[in-house]
Amino acid sequence: MAKLNYAGEYSVSHLKLMSSSGNVVDLSRTYISLSLFEDIFSTSMTGIIVLTDANNILMNMPITGQDYLSLKIETPSLEQHAIDYTETVFSITKVDTKIDAKGAQVVQLHFCSPEMLRNQRTRVSRSYTSTISSIVYDILDNAKYISTSKELFIEPTKNIRKLVVPNSHPFDLIRRLMREAESNEYSSPHYLFYENTLGIHFRSVESLFRQATTGFYHAGDVGTIDKKTNVEQEFYRVINYNVNSNNDTVANIIGGMLASKIITHDIIGKSYSVNRHDYFQDFYKYKRVNFNNSGKDNPIYNEVSLDEFGNNLGNFDDSVLHVHPTATIDGNDAQHYFELKNGSKITKYTPNTLSKTYLKRKAKFMELNAGTSVTMQVNGNTTIACGDIVEFNMPVVGTEHTKDSSDIYYSGRYLISHLRHIFDAPSKKHQIAMTLVKDSISKELPQNRDGTEPKGDKGMLHTQFY
């Protein structure tokens, strides 16, 4: 096991480009930088490698966009957690070149997971009778469709669905099923479908929140590296960070995070039902990011009254309205049924459940996409992946009015939503740029008893005539 000398140290044990002509070239000494991109809202991983080409490999291989990249990158002392794509490779999708003044050329190769290309080349046209999680597993594993050999993390879902799939791309079908999937263990409807360096995931946000914290970060001073303990501290230090967004109320109203309504029309039963989402009433229905820190999940807004009727931000469900059709017989799917000899009809399949899941999903992903987020850059290691939970102590900026050195509202556990591994050859440093998101704050907000809009002299009408 190699010794770790400084934070961000890495070694490339394998980096090869394989062309469709059968030629193979080792890039470990010619690459300038390598970036890997992960995103919990993206179905596949992508990346860019920049290299110097003094031997005209573009023409001699040649590189045509039908090529493959295999790599293995390790953090010393953490070799068992290497980023290893020697058995499952990346596909080259695009080639950019720039001629250097010295006669060489700089080549930039864009690559992605081969599953992304298989998705574009194939379509699913068949029927399924199973749970959504089983359907997703078949799509990813089936040799006719995605046929992946990567590790799959699929969280079991509720209910048996009977579906007829009409000529759909595999990932489009999975995204459609994801909207109505409910966790069998947690009853959570907030499913994600993404890939990171560990494998391909189809799982709920709640299952991510239930993970242990994998990293602790603080915006402290630069340490020294003459002792290993200080090297470890450098892994925890944030090189730079930026708070991106904080309570965009207009976006949260329009996006349905605070309040919304869905009207479901049953075309068989000739009836309708109404489901509502209220941010404050629904806040504790599902586990949130501070799940392992009991009692520290609080809404990012308070329930102060906005008008003389006592309404708060969660009461205006007419702000976002959805209409959804369904067809049921005794609460089951009316599209697929059995007709008995006496003429009666029975069905045993679950209808689409968008009326139960859609508002909650839309609100949750508004919280994650438009809520509190922090971008930061840290010294990298190969154990970190998007979907992990980390803890960030955000320092107090300006005058400290309390004894707290960290922000009492926004310090705490965060979910890594976006991540970029950056391997820089000249500096021999591995850094990670990542976006952290959270759906709660660590301390309850203070609340004014009368938070209605100030209107000056109430009851007085000021009119000016010209």
CSV table of C-alpha atoms in Angstrom, one decimal:
chain,number,residue,atom,x,y,z
A,1,MET,CA,0.0,0.0,0.0
A,2,ALA,CA,1.5,3.3,-1.1
A,3,LYS,CA,2.0,6.1,1.4
A,4,LEU,CA,0.0,9.4,1.1
A,5,ASN,CA,2.4,12.3,0.9
A,6,TYR,CA,0.0,15.3,0.5
A,7,ALA,CA,-3.7,16.0,0.2
A,8,GLY,CA,-4.9,15.6,-3.4
A,9,GLU,CA,-2.2,13.1,-4.4
A,10,TYR,CA,-3.2,10.5,-6.9
A,11,SER,CA,-1.7,7.9,-9.3
A,12,VAL,CA,-2.7,6.8,-12.7
A,13,SER,CA,-2.1,3.1,-13.0
A,14,HIS,CA,-3.9,2.6,-16.2
A,15,LEU,CA,-5.0,5.1,-19.0
A,16,LYS,CA,-5.4,3.7,-22.5
A,17,LEU,CA,-7.2,4.8,-25.6
A,18,MET,CA,-8.5,2.0,-27.9
A,19,SER,CA,-9.5,2.8,-31.4
A,20,SER,CA,-12.0,1.0,-33.6
A,21,SER,CA,-9.1,-0.1,-35.9
A,22,GLY,CA,-7.6,-2.2,-33.0
A,23,ASN,CA,-4.7,0.2,-32.1
A,24,VAL,CA,-4.1,1.0,-28.5
A,25,VAL,CA,-2.1,3.9,-27.1
A,26,ASP,CA,-1.0,4.6,-23.5
A,27,LEU,CA,-2.0,8.2,-22.5
A,28,SER,CA,-0.6,8.2,-18.9
A,29,ARG,CA,2.4,10.3,-19.9
A,30,THR,CA,0.7,12.6,-22.5
A,31,TYR,CA,-2.5,13.7,-20.8
A,32,ILE,CA,-2.7,17.2,-19.4
A,33,SER,CA,-5.9,16.9,-17.4
A,34,LEU,CA,-8.8,14.5,-16.9
A,35,SER,CA,-12.3,15.4,-15.6
A,36,LEU,CA,-15.1,13.1,-14.6
A,37,PHE,CA,-18.6,14.4,-14.1
A,38,GLU,CA,-21.3,12.9,-11.9
A,39,ASP,CA,-24.8,14.2,-11.3
A,40,ILE,CA,-27.7,12.7,-9.3
A,41,PHE,CA,-30.1,14.2,-12.0
A,42,SER,CA,-28.2,12.7,-14.9
A,43,THR,CA,-28.5,9.2,-16.2
A,44,SER,CA,-24.9,8.7,-17.2
A,45,MET,CA,-21.4,9.8,-16.4
A,46,THR,CA,-19.4,12.0,-18.8
A,47,GLY,CA,-15.9,13.3,-18.9
A,48,ILE,CA,-13.2,15.2,-20.8
A,49,ILE,CA,-9.5,14.3,-21.3
A,50,VAL,CA,-7.0,16.8,-22.6
A,51,LEU,CA,-3.7,15.5,-24.0
A,52,THR,CA,-0.7,16.6,-26.1
A,53,ASP,CA,-0.3,14.9,-29.4
A,54,ALA,CA,3.2,15.1,-31.0
A,55,ASN,CA,2.8,11.8,-32.9
A,56,ASN,CA,-0.4,12.6,-34.7
A,57,ILE,CA,-2.4,9.8,-33.1
A,58,LEU,CA,-5.6,11.4,-34.4
A,59,MET,CA,-4.6,10.2,-37.9
A,60,ASN,CA,-2.5,7.2,-37.1
A,61,MET,CA,-4.9,5.4,-34.8
A,62,PRO,CA,-7.3,7.0,-36.2
A,63,ILE,CA,-9.7,8.5,-33.6
A,64,THR,CA,-13.1,8.5,-35.1
A,65,GLY,CA,-15.6,8.8,-32.3
A,66,GLN,CA,-16.0,5.0,-32.2
A,67,ASP,CA,-13.2,4.6,-29.6
A,68,TYR,CA,-12.9,3.6,-26.0
A,69,LEU,CA,-11.1,4.9,-23.0
A,70,SER,CA,-10.1,2.7,-20.1
A,71,LEU,CA,-8.6,4.1,-16.8
A,72,LYS,CA,-7.8,3.3,-13.3
A,73,ILE,CA,-6.9,6.1,-10.8
A,74,GLU,CA,-6.0,5.6,-7.2
A,75,THR,CA,-5.5,7.7,-4.1
A,76,PRO,CA,-2.4,6.3,-2.3
A,77,SER,CA,-3.4,4.3,0.8
A,78,LEU,CA,-7.0,4.0,-0.6
A,79,GLU,CA,-6.2,1.6,-3.5
A,80,GLN,CA,-9.3,-0.5,-2.7
A,81,HIS,CA,-11.5,2.5,-3.5
A,82,ALA,CA,-9.9,3.2,-6.9
A,83,ILE,CA,-11.9,4.7,-9.8
A,84,ASP,CA,-11.6,1.6,-12.0
A,85,TYR,CA,-12.9,1.6,-15.5
A,86,THR,CA,-10.6,-1.2,-16.9
A,87,GLU,CA,-13.4,-3.8,-17.3
A,88,THR,CA,-16.2,-1.3,-18.0
A,89,VAL,CA,-14.8,1.4,-20.3
A,90,PHE,CA,-15.9,4.9,-21.5
A,91,SER,CA,-17.0,5.7,-25.1
A,92,ILE,CA,-15.4,8.5,-27.0
A,93,THR,CA,-18.1,10.8,-28.4
A,94,LYS,CA,-16.4,13.9,-29.7
A,95,VAL,CA,-12.9,15.1,-30.6
A,96,ASP,CA,-11.6,18.7,-30.4
A,97,THR,CA,-8.1,19.8,-31.6
A,98,LYS,CA,-6.0,22.9,-31.3
A,99,ILE,CA,-2.7,23.3,-33.1
A,100,ASP,CA,0.2,24.3,-30.9
A,101,ALA,CA,2.7,26.9,-32.1
A,102,LYS,CA,5.5,24.3,-31.6
A,103,GLY,CA,4.0,21.9,-34.1
A,104,ALA,CA,2.3,19.6,-31.7
A,105,GLN,CA,-1.4,19.7,-31.1
A,106,VAL,CA,-3.6,19.7,-28.1
A,107,VAL,CA,-6.5,17.1,-28.3
A,108,GLN,CA,-9.6,17.3,-26.2
A,109,LEU,CA,-11.6,14.1,-26.1
A,110,HIS,CA,-15.2,14.0,-24.8
A,111,PHE,CA,-16.4,10.7,-23.4
A,112,CYS,CA,-19.4,9.2,-21.7
A,113,SER,CA,-20.7,5.9,-20.3
A,114,PRO,CA,-21.5,3.5,-23.2
A,115,GLU,CA,-24.9,3.0,-21.6
A,116,MET,CA,-25.8,6.5,-22.8
A,117,LEU,CA,-25.1,5.5,-26.4
A,118,ARG,CA,-26.9,2.2,-26.1
A,119,ASN,CA,-29.9,4.1,-24.9
A,120,GLN,CA,-30.0,6.2,-28.0
A,121,ARG,CA,-29.6,3.2,-30.3
A,122,THR,CA,-32.3,1.0,-28.8
A,123,ARG,CA,-36.0,1.1,-28.0
A,124,VAL,CA,-38.3,-0.9,-25.7
A,125,SER,CA,-41.5,-2.2,-27.3
A,126,ARG,CA,-43.1,-4.8,-25.1
A,127,SER,CA,-45.4,-5.4,-22.1
A,128,TYR,CA,-44.4,-5.7,-18.5
A,129,THR,CA,-46.3,-7.1,-15.5
A,130,SER,CA,-44.1,-6.5,-12.4
A,131,THR,CA,-43.0,-3.9,-9.9
A,132,ILE,CA,-41.3,-0.8,-11.2
A,133,SER,CA,-38.0,-1.7,-9.6
A,134,SER,CA,-38.1,-5.1,-11.4
A,135,ILE,CA,-38.9,-3.4,-14.7
A,136,VAL,CA,-36.0,-1.1,-14.3
A,137,TYR,CA,-33.7,-4.0,-13.5
A,138,ASP,CA,-34.7,-5.8,-16.7
A,139,ILE,CA,-34.2,-2.7,-18.8
A,140,LEU,CA,-30.7,-2.2,-17.4
A,141,ASP,CA,-29.7,-5.9,-17.5
A,142,ASN,CA,-31.4,-7.1,-20.7
A,143,ALA,CA,-29.0,-7.8,-23.6
A,144,LYS,CA,-31.5,-6.2,-26.0
A,145,TYR,CA,-31.5,-2.9,-24.2
A,146,ILE,CA,-28.9,-1.4,-21.9
A,147,SER,CA,-27.0,-4.6,-21.1
A,148,THR,CA,-24.8,-3.0,-18.4
A,149,SER,CA,-22.2,-5.0,-16.5
A,150,LYS,CA,-21.9,-2.3,-13.8
A,151,GLU,CA,-23.1,-2.7,-10.3
A,152,LEU,CA,-26.8,-1.9,-9.9
A,153,PHE,CA,-28.3,-0.2,-6.8
A,154,ILE,CA,-32.0,-0.6,-7.2
A,155,GLU,CA,-34.3,0.1,-4.3
A,156,PRO,CA,-37.5,-2.1,-4.3
A,157,THR,CA,-40.8,-0.4,-5.1
A,158,LYS,CA,-44.4,-1.0,-4.2
A,159,ASN,CA,-47.3,-2.4,-6.3
A,160,ILE,CA,-47.6,-4.5,-9.4
A,161,ARG,CA,-47.9,-2.6,-12.6
A,162,LYS,CA,-49.1,-3.8,-16.0
A,163,LEU,CA,-47.6,-1.7,-18.8
A,164,VAL,CA,-47.5,-1.8,-22.5
A,165,VAL,CA,-44.4,0.1,-23.6
A,166,PRO,CA,-44.9,1.8,-27.0
A,167,ASN,CA,-41.4,2.0,-28.7
A,168,SER,CA,-39.7,4.0,-26.0
A,169,HIS,CA,-36.0,4.7,-25.4
A,170,PRO,CA,-34.9,2.7,-22.3
A,171,PHE,CA,-33.9,5.7,-20.2
A,172,ASP,CA,-37.1,7.6,-21.2
A,173,LEU,CA,-39.1,4.7,-19.9
A,174,ILE,CA,-37.2,4.6,-16.6
A,175,ARG,CA,-37.7,8.4,-16.2
A,176,ARG,CA,-41.4,8.0,-16.8
A,177,LEU,CA,-41.7,5.1,-14.3
A,178,MET,CA,-39.6,7.1,-11.8
A,179,ARG,CA,-42.4,9.7,-11.5
A,180,GLU,CA,-44.8,7.2,-9.9
A,181,ALA,CA,-42.4,4.9,-8.1
A,182,GLU,CA,-42.8,4.5,-4.3
A,183,SER,CA,-40.3,2.9,-2.0
A,184,ASN,CA,-41.4,-0.4,-0.6
A,185,GLU,CA,-39.5,0.2,2.6
A,186,TYR,CA,-39.9,3.9,3.2
A,187,SER,CA,-43.0,4.7,1.1
A,188,SER,CA,-41.0,7.6,-0.4
A,189,PRO,CA,-41.9,8.8,-3.9
A,190,HIS,CA,-38.7,10.8,-4.5
A,191,TYR,CA,-36.8,8.4,-6.8
A,192,LEU,CA,-33.6,9.3,-8.6
A,193,PHE,CA,-31.9,7.6,-11.6
A,194,TYR,CA,-28.2,8.3,-11.9
A,195,GLU,CA,-24.7,6.9,-12.3
A,196,ASN,CA,-21.6,7.6,-10.3
A,197,THR,CA,-18.2,5.8,-9.9
A,198,LEU,CA,-19.8,3.1,-7.8
A,199,GLY,CA,-22.4,2.0,-10.3
A,200,ILE,CA,-26.0,2.8,-11.6
A,201,HIS,CA,-28.6,3.9,-9.0
A,202,PHE,CA,-32.4,3.8,-9.0
A,203,ARG,CA,-33.3,4.8,-5.5
A,204,SER,CA,-35.1,7.3,-3.4
A,205,VAL,CA,-33.8,10.5,-1.9
A,206,GLU,CA,-34.7,9.2,1.5
A,207,SER,CA,-32.4,6.2,1.1
A,208,LEU,CA,-29.6,8.7,0.4
A,209,PHE,CA,-30.5,10.7,3.5
A,210,ARG,CA,-30.3,7.6,5.6
A,211,GLN,CA,-26.6,7.1,4.8
A,212,ALA,CA,-23.9,7.9,7.3
A,213,THR,CA,-21.8,11.0,6.8
A,214,THR,CA,-18.8,10.3,4.6
A,215,GLY,CA,-16.9,13.6,4.8
A,216,PHE,CA,-16.5,16.6,7.1
A,217,TYR,CA,-15.5,19.9,5.6
A,218,HIS,CA,-14.7,23.3,7.1
A,219,ALA,CA,-13.5,26.6,5.7
A,220,GLY,CA,-10.4,26.9,7.8
A,221,ASP,CA,-6.8,28.0,7.4
A,222,VAL,CA,-4.3,26.3,5.2
A,223,GLY,CA,-2.4,23.6,7.1
A,224,THR,CA,1.1,22.2,6.7
A,225,ILE,CA,2.0,18.8,5.3
A,226,ASP,CA,5.0,17.8,7.3
A,227,LYS,CA,2.9,15.3,9.3
A,228,LYS,CA,0.2,12.9,8.2
A,229,THR,CA,-2.3,14.3,10.7
A,230,ASN,CA,-2.0,17.6,8.9
A,231,VAL,CA,-2.4,15.9,5.6
A,232,GLU,CA,-5.7,14.5,6.8
A,233,GLN,CA,-6.8,17.9,8.0
A,234,GLU,CA,-6.1,19.3,4.5
A,235,PHE,CA,-8.7,16.8,3.1
A,236,TYR,CA,-11.3,18.4,5.4
A,237,ARG,CA,-10.4,22.0,4.5
A,238,VAL,CA,-12.5,23.7,1.8
A,239,ILE,CA,-10.2,25.5,-0.7
A,240,ASN,CA,-13.0,27.9,-1.8
A,241,TYR,CA,-16.8,27.9,-1.6
A,242,ASN,CA,-19.8,29.9,-2.6
A,243,VAL,CA,-23.4,30.0,-1.4
A,244,ASN,CA,-25.5,29.8,-4.5
A,245,SER,CA,-29.1,30.3,-3.5
A,246,ASN,CA,-31.2,30.8,-0.5
A,247,ASN,CA,-35.0,30.9,-0.5
A,248,ASP,CA,-36.1,32.2,-3.9
A,249,THR,CA,-39.7,32.6,-2.9
A,250,VAL,CA,-41.0,33.5,-6.4
A,251,ALA,CA,-39.4,30.4,-7.9
A,252,ASN,CA,-40.6,28.2,-5.0
A,253,ILE,CA,-44.2,29.4,-5.5
A,254,ILE,CA,-44.2,28.9,-9.2
A,255,GLY,CA,-42.5,25.5,-8.9
A,256,GLY,CA,-45.0,24.2,-6.5
A,257,MET,CA,-42.6,23.7,-3.6
A,258,LEU,CA,-44.8,25.7,-1.1
A,259,ALA,CA,-48.3,24.8,-2.2
A,260,SER,CA,-50.0,23.0,-5.1
A,261,LYS,CA,-53.0,21.0,-6.1
A,262,ILE,CA,-53.7,18.1,-8.5
A,263,ILE,CA,-57.2,17.1,-9.7
A,264,THR,CA,-57.5,13.5,-10.7
A,265,HIS,CA,-60.4,12.6,-13.1
A,266,ASP,CA,-61.4,9.0,-13.1
A,267,ILE,CA,-62.8,8.4,-16.7
A,268,ILE,CA,-64.4,5.1,-15.7
A,269,GLY,CA,-65.9,5.9,-12.4
A,270,LYS,CA,-66.9,9.4,-13.6
A,271,SER,CA,-65.6,11.0,-10.5
A,272,TYR,CA,-62.7,13.2,-9.4
A,273,SER,CA,-60.5,13.6,-6.4
A,274,VAL,CA,-58.3,16.5,-5.2
A,275,ASN,CA,-54.8,16.1,-3.6
A,276,ARG,CA,-53.0,19.0,-2.1
A,277,HIS,CA,-49.5,19.8,-1.1
A,278,ASP,CA,-48.8,22.1,1.9
A,279,TYR,CA,-45.1,22.7,2.6
A,280,PHE,CA,-45.6,22.9,6.4
A,281,GLN,CA,-48.1,20.1,6.8
A,282,ASP,CA,-46.1,17.7,4.6
A,283,PHE,CA,-42.6,18.8,5.9
A,284,TYR,CA,-42.1,15.8,8.3
A,285,LYS,CA,-43.8,13.1,6.3
A,286,TYR,CA,-40.5,11.9,4.9
A,287,LYS,CA,-37.0,11.9,6.3
A,288,ARG,CA,-34.8,14.8,5.5
A,289,VAL,CA,-31.1,15.5,5.2
A,290,ASN,CA,-30.4,15.7,8.9
A,291,PHE,CA,-32.0,12.3,9.5
A,292,ASN,CA,-29.0,11.1,11.6
A,293,ASN,CA,-29.0,14.3,13.6
A,294,SER,CA,-32.3,13.9,15.4
A,295,GLY,CA,-34.3,17.0,15.9
A,296,LYS,CA,-32.3,19.2,13.6
A,297,ASP,CA,-34.6,19.3,10.5
A,298,ASN,CA,-36.5,22.6,10.3
A,299,PRO,CA,-38.4,24.3,7.4
A,300,ILE,CA,-36.5,27.0,5.5
A,301,TYR,CA,-39.6,29.3,6.0
A,302,ASN,CA,-41.6,30.0,9.1
A,303,GLU,CA,-45.4,29.8,9.3
A,304,VAL,CA,-46.0,33.4,9.9
A,305,SER,CA,-49.5,34.7,8.7
A,306,LEU,CA,-49.5,36.6,5.4
A,307,ASP,CA,-53.0,38.1,5.5
A,308,GLU,CA,-55.9,38.8,7.8
A,309,PHE,CA,-57.3,35.3,7.2
A,310,GLY,CA,-54.3,33.6,8.9
A,311,ASN,CA,-52.9,32.1,5.7
A,312,ASN,CA,-49.2,31.1,5.5
A,313,LEU,CA,-47.0,30.2,2.5
A,314,GLY,CA,-48.4,26.7,2.4
A,315,ASN,CA,-52.1,27.5,2.2
A,316,PHE,CA,-52.2,28.9,-1.4
A,317,ASP,CA,-52.6,25.6,-3.3
A,318,ASP,CA,-54.3,27.4,-6.2
A,319,SER,CA,-51.0,28.9,-7.2
A,320,VAL,CA,-50.0,25.7,-9.0
A,321,LEU,CA,-52.7,23.4,-10.5
A,322,HIS,CA,-52.4,20.1,-12.3
A,323,VAL,CA,-55.1,17.9,-13.9
A,324,HIS,CA,-54.5,14.2,-14.3
A,325,PRO,CA,-56.7,11.4,-15.8
A,326,THR,CA,-56.9,7.9,-14.5
A,327,ALA,CA,-59.1,4.8,-15.0
A,328,THR,CA,-60.0,2.5,-12.0
A,329,ILE,CA,-62.4,-0.2,-11.0
A,330,ASP,CA,-62.6,-0.5,-7.2
A,331,GLY,CA,-59.3,1.3,-6.9
A,332,ASN,CA,-57.5,-1.0,-9.3
A,333,ASP,CA,-56.3,-0.5,-12.9
A,334,ALA,CA,-59.3,-0.5,-15.2
A,335,GLN,CA,-57.2,-0.8,-18.3
A,336,HIS,CA,-56.2,-4.4,-17.6
A,337,TYR,CA,-58.9,-6.6,-16.1
A,338,PHE,CA,-60.4,-10.1,-16.2
A,339,GLU,CA,-64.0,-10.7,-17.2
A,340,LEU,CA,-65.7,-13.5,-15.3
A,341,LYS,CA,-68.3,-15.9,-16.8
A,342,ASN,CA,-71.1,-14.1,-15.0
A,343,GLY,CA,-70.1,-10.9,-16.8
A,344,SER,CA,-68.5,-9.1,-13.9
A,345,LYS,CA,-65.0,-7.7,-14.2
A,346,ILE,CA,-62.1,-7.9,-11.7
A,347,THR,CA,-58.7,-6.4,-11.8
A,348,LYS,CA,-55.6,-6.9,-9.6
A,349,TYR,CA,-53.1,-4.3,-10.9
A,350,THR,CA,-52.3,-0.9,-9.5
A,351,PRO,CA,-53.2,2.1,-11.6
A,352,ASN,CA,-50.8,4.9,-12.2
A,353,THR,CA,-50.2,6.7,-8.9
A,354,LEU,CA,-49.2,10.2,-10.1
A,355,SER,CA,-52.0,11.7,-8.0
A,356,LYS,CA,-50.1,10.5,-4.9
A,357,THR,CA,-46.5,11.1,-6.0
A,358,TYR,CA,-46.4,14.0,-8.5
A,359,LEU,CA,-46.8,16.9,-6.1
A,360,LYS,CA,-44.4,15.5,-3.5
A,361,ARG,CA,-41.8,14.7,-6.1
A,362,LYS,CA,-42.0,18.2,-7.7
A,363,ALA,CA,-41.8,19.9,-4.3
A,364,LYS,CA,-38.8,17.8,-3.2
A,365,PHE,CA,-36.8,18.4,-6.4
A,366,MET,CA,-37.6,22.1,-6.2
A,367,GLU,CA,-36.1,22.0,-2.7
A,368,LEU,CA,-33.0,20.3,-4.0
A,369,ASN,CA,-32.6,22.4,-7.2
A,370,ALA,CA,-33.7,25.8,-6.1
A,371,GLY,CA,-33.2,25.6,-2.3
A,372,THR,CA,-30.0,26.0,-0.3
A,373,SER,CA,-27.0,25.0,-2.2
A,374,VAL,CA,-23.2,25.5,-1.8
A,375,THR,CA,-20.5,25.0,-4.5
A,376,MET,CA,-17.1,24.2,-3.1
A,377,GLN,CA,-13.7,22.9,-4.2
A,378,VAL,CA,-11.7,20.5,-2.0
A,379,ASN,CA,-8.7,18.3,-2.2
A,380,GLY,CA,-9.8,15.1,-3.8
A,381,ASN,CA,-9.8,11.4,-3.1
A,382,THR,CA,-11.4,8.5,-4.9
A,383,THR,CA,-13.9,7.6,-2.2
A,384,ILE,CA,-16.2,10.6,-2.8
A,385,ALA,CA,-19.2,10.3,-5.2
A,386,CYS,CA,-22.4,12.2,-6.0
A,387,GLY,CA,-25.2,10.9,-3.8
A,388,ASP,CA,-23.0,10.9,-0.7
A,389,ILE,CA,-23.8,12.8,2.5
A,390,VAL,CA,-21.2,15.2,3.8
A,391,GLU,CA,-21.1,17.7,6.7
A,392,PHE,CA,-20.1,21.3,6.1
A,393,ASN,CA,-19.5,23.9,8.8
A,394,MET,CA,-20.3,27.2,7.2
A,395,PRO,CA,-18.4,30.0,8.9
A,396,VAL,CA,-20.1,33.1,10.2
A,397,VAL,CA,-19.4,36.1,7.9
A,398,GLY,CA,-19.2,39.5,9.5
A,399,THR,CA,-19.9,40.3,13.1
A,400,GLU,CA,-20.7,37.3,15.4
A,401,HIS,CA,-23.7,38.3,17.5
A,402,THR,CA,-23.7,34.9,19.2
A,403,LYS,CA,-21.1,32.6,20.5
A,404,ASP,CA,-21.4,30.4,17.5
A,405,SER,CA,-18.4,30.3,15.1
A,406,SER,CA,-20.5,28.4,12.4
A,407,ASP,CA,-23.7,29.5,10.7
A,408,ILE,CA,-26.5,28.1,13.0
A,409,TYR,CA,-28.9,27.7,10.2
A,410,TYR,CA,-26.9,26.4,7.2
A,411,SER,CA,-24.1,24.3,8.8
A,412,GLY,CA,-24.8,20.6,9.0
A,413,ARG,CA,-25.4,17.7,6.6
A,414,TYR,CA,-25.6,18.1,2.9
A,415,LEU,CA,-26.2,15.9,-0.1
A,416,ILE,CA,-23.7,15.9,-3.0
A,417,SER,CA,-25.8,16.6,-6.1
A,418,HIS,CA,-23.1,17.4,-8.7
A,419,LEU,CA,-19.5,16.4,-8.6
A,420,ARG,CA,-16.4,16.9,-10.9
A,421,HIS,CA,-13.2,15.0,-10.3
A,422,ILE,CA,-10.3,17.1,-11.7
A,423,PHE,CA,-7.0,15.2,-12.2
A,424,ASP,CA,-4.3,17.7,-13.2
A,425,ALA,CA,-1.0,16.2,-14.5
A,426,PRO,CA,1.3,19.3,-14.3
A,427,SER,CA,0.5,19.9,-10.6
A,428,LYS,CA,-0.1,16.2,-9.8
A,429,LYS,CA,-3.1,17.2,-7.8
A,430,HIS,CA,-6.6,15.7,-7.6
A,431,GLN,CA,-9.3,18.3,-6.7
A,432,ILE,CA,-13.1,17.9,-6.5
A,433,ALA,CA,-15.6,20.6,-7.4
A,434,MET,CA,-19.0,19.8,-6.0
A,435,THR,CA,-22.4,21.2,-5.4
A,436,LEU,CA,-24.0,20.5,-2.0
A,437,VAL,CA,-27.8,20.8,-1.4
A,438,LYS,CA,-30.1,20.4,1.6
A,439,ASP,CA,-33.8,20.5,2.2
A,440,SER,CA,-33.9,21.9,5.8
A,441,ILE,CA,-32.1,24.1,8.2
A,442,SER,CA,-30.5,23.1,11.5
A,443,LYS,CA,-32.3,25.6,13.7
A,444,GLU,CA,-35.9,26.7,13.8
A,445,LEU,CA,-36.5,30.2,12.4
A,446,PRO,CA,-37.8,32.9,14.8
A,447,GLN,CA,-41.4,34.0,14.0
A,448,ASN,CA,-43.2,37.3,14.4
A,449,ARG,CA,-46.7,36.8,15.7
A,450,ASP,CA,-48.1,39.3,13.2
A,451,GLY,CA,-46.3,38.8,9.9
A,452,THR,CA,-49.0,40.3,7.7
A,453,GLU,CA,-47.9,42.8,5.0
A,454,PRO,CA,-47.5,46.3,6.4
A,455,LYS,CA,-49.9,48.7,4.7
A,456,GLY,CA,-49.5,51.9,6.6
A,457,ASP,CA,-52.8,53.4,7.8
A,458,LYS,CA,-55.2,50.4,7.5
A,459,GLY,CA,-58.7,51.1,6.2
A,460,MET,CA,-57.7,54.5,4.7
A,461,LEU,CA,-58.1,54.9,1.0
A,462,HIS,CA,-55.7,57.4,-0.6
A,463,THR,CA,-56.9,58.6,-3.9
A,464,GLN,CA,-55.4,61.4,-6.0
A,465,PHE,CA,-57.3,63.0,-8.9
A,466,TYR,CA,-55.6,64.7,-11.7
